[in-house]
Coordinates of C-alpha atoms and ligand atoms in Angstrom, one line a residue:
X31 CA 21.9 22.5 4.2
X32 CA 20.1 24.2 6.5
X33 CA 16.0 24.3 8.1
X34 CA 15.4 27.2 6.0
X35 CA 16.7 26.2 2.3
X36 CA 17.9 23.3 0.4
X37 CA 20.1 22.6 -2.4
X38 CA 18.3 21.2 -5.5
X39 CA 19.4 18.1 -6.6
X40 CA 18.9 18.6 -10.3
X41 CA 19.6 22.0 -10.6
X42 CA 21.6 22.9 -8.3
X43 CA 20.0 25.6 -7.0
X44 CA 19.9 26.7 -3.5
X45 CA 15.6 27.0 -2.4
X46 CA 14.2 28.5 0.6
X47 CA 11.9 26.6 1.9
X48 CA 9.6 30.0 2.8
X49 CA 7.4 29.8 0.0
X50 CA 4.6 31.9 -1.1
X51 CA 1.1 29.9 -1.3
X52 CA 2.1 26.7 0.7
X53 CA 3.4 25.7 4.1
X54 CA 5.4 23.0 2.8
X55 CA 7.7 23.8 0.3
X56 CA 8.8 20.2 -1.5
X57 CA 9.9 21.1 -4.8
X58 CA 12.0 23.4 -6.6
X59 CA 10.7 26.5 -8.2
X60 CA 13.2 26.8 -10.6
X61 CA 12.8 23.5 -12.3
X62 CA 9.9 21.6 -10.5
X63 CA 11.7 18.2 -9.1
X64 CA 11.2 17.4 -6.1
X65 CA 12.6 14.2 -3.8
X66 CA 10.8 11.1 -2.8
X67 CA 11.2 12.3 1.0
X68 CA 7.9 11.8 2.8
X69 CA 5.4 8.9 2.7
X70 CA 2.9 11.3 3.7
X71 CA 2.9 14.8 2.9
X72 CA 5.8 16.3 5.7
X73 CA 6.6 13.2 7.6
X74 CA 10.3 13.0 6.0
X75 CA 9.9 9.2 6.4
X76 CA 10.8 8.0 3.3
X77 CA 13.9 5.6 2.9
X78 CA 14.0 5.9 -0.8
X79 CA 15.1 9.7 -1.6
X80 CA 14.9 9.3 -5.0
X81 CA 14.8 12.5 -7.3
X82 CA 10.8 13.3 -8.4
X83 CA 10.4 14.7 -11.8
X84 CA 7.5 16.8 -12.9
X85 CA 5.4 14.7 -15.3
X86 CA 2.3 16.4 -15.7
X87 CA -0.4 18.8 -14.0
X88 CA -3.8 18.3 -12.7
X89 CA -6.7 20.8 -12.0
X90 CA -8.6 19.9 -8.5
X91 CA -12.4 20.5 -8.7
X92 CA -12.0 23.6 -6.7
X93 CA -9.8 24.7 -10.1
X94 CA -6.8 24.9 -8.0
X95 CA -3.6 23.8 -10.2
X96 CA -1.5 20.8 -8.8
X97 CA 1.7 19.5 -10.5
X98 CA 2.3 15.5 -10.2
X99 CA 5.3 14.4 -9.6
X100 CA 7.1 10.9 -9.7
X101 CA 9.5 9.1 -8.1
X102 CA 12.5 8.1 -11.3
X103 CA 13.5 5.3 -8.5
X104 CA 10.6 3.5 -7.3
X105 CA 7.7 5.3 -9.4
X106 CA 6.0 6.3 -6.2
X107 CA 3.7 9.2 -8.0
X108 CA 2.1 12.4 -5.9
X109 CA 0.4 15.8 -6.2
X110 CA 1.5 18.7 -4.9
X111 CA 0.3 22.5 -5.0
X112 CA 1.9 24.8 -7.2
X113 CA 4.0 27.4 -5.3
X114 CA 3.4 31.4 -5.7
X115 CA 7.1 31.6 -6.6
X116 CA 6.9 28.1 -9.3
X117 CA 8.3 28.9 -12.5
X118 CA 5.2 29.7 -14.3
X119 CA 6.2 28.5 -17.8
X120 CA 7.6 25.4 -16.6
X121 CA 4.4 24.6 -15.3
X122 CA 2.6 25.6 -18.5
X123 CA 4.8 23.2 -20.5
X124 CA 3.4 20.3 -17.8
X125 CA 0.9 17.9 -19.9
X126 CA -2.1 17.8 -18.3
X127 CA -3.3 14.7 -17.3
X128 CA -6.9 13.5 -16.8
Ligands
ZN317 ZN1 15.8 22.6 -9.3
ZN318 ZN1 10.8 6.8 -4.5

């Protein structure tokens, strides 16, 4: 583990956290998890860590795409931006939720 990449926790994967489209990478691109590691967005406060898994997508009223993600150990539940580099058919296969 370094500042510029992290391992993926369901994966496996090793992610740079450079990503195309967002300042703040949280998730993986490969297969959308994330961790339950801020209580705001980048504040790395969070004592829970648990492993997020991508449960749906949501469209903003701008149009832009957001994948929601929650928390499998405290159901904490949060939007975040789809990267440039996200898998694009995992997030088609993403319900959308209203
Ligand atoms: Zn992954
Ligand atoms: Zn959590």
């Amino acid at each position: 583990m370094n500042e510029n990449s992290f391992i993926c926790e369901n994966c496996g994967k090793r992610v740079s956290l450079r990503a195309p489209g967002t300042h703040n990478r949280n998730h993986c691109p490969y297969c959308l998890y994330s961790l339950h590691l801020d209580n705001d967005p980048g504040d790395r406060r969070s004592v829970c860590r648990g492993k997020m898994a991508p449960v749906g997508k949501m469209y903003k009223k701008d149009g832009e795409e957001v994948v929601v993600h929650r928390c499998e150990r405290c159901g904490f539940e949060r939007r975040n931006r789809v990267a440039g580099d996200d898998d694009v058919e995992m997030v088609d296969k993403l319900p959308i939720l209203l």
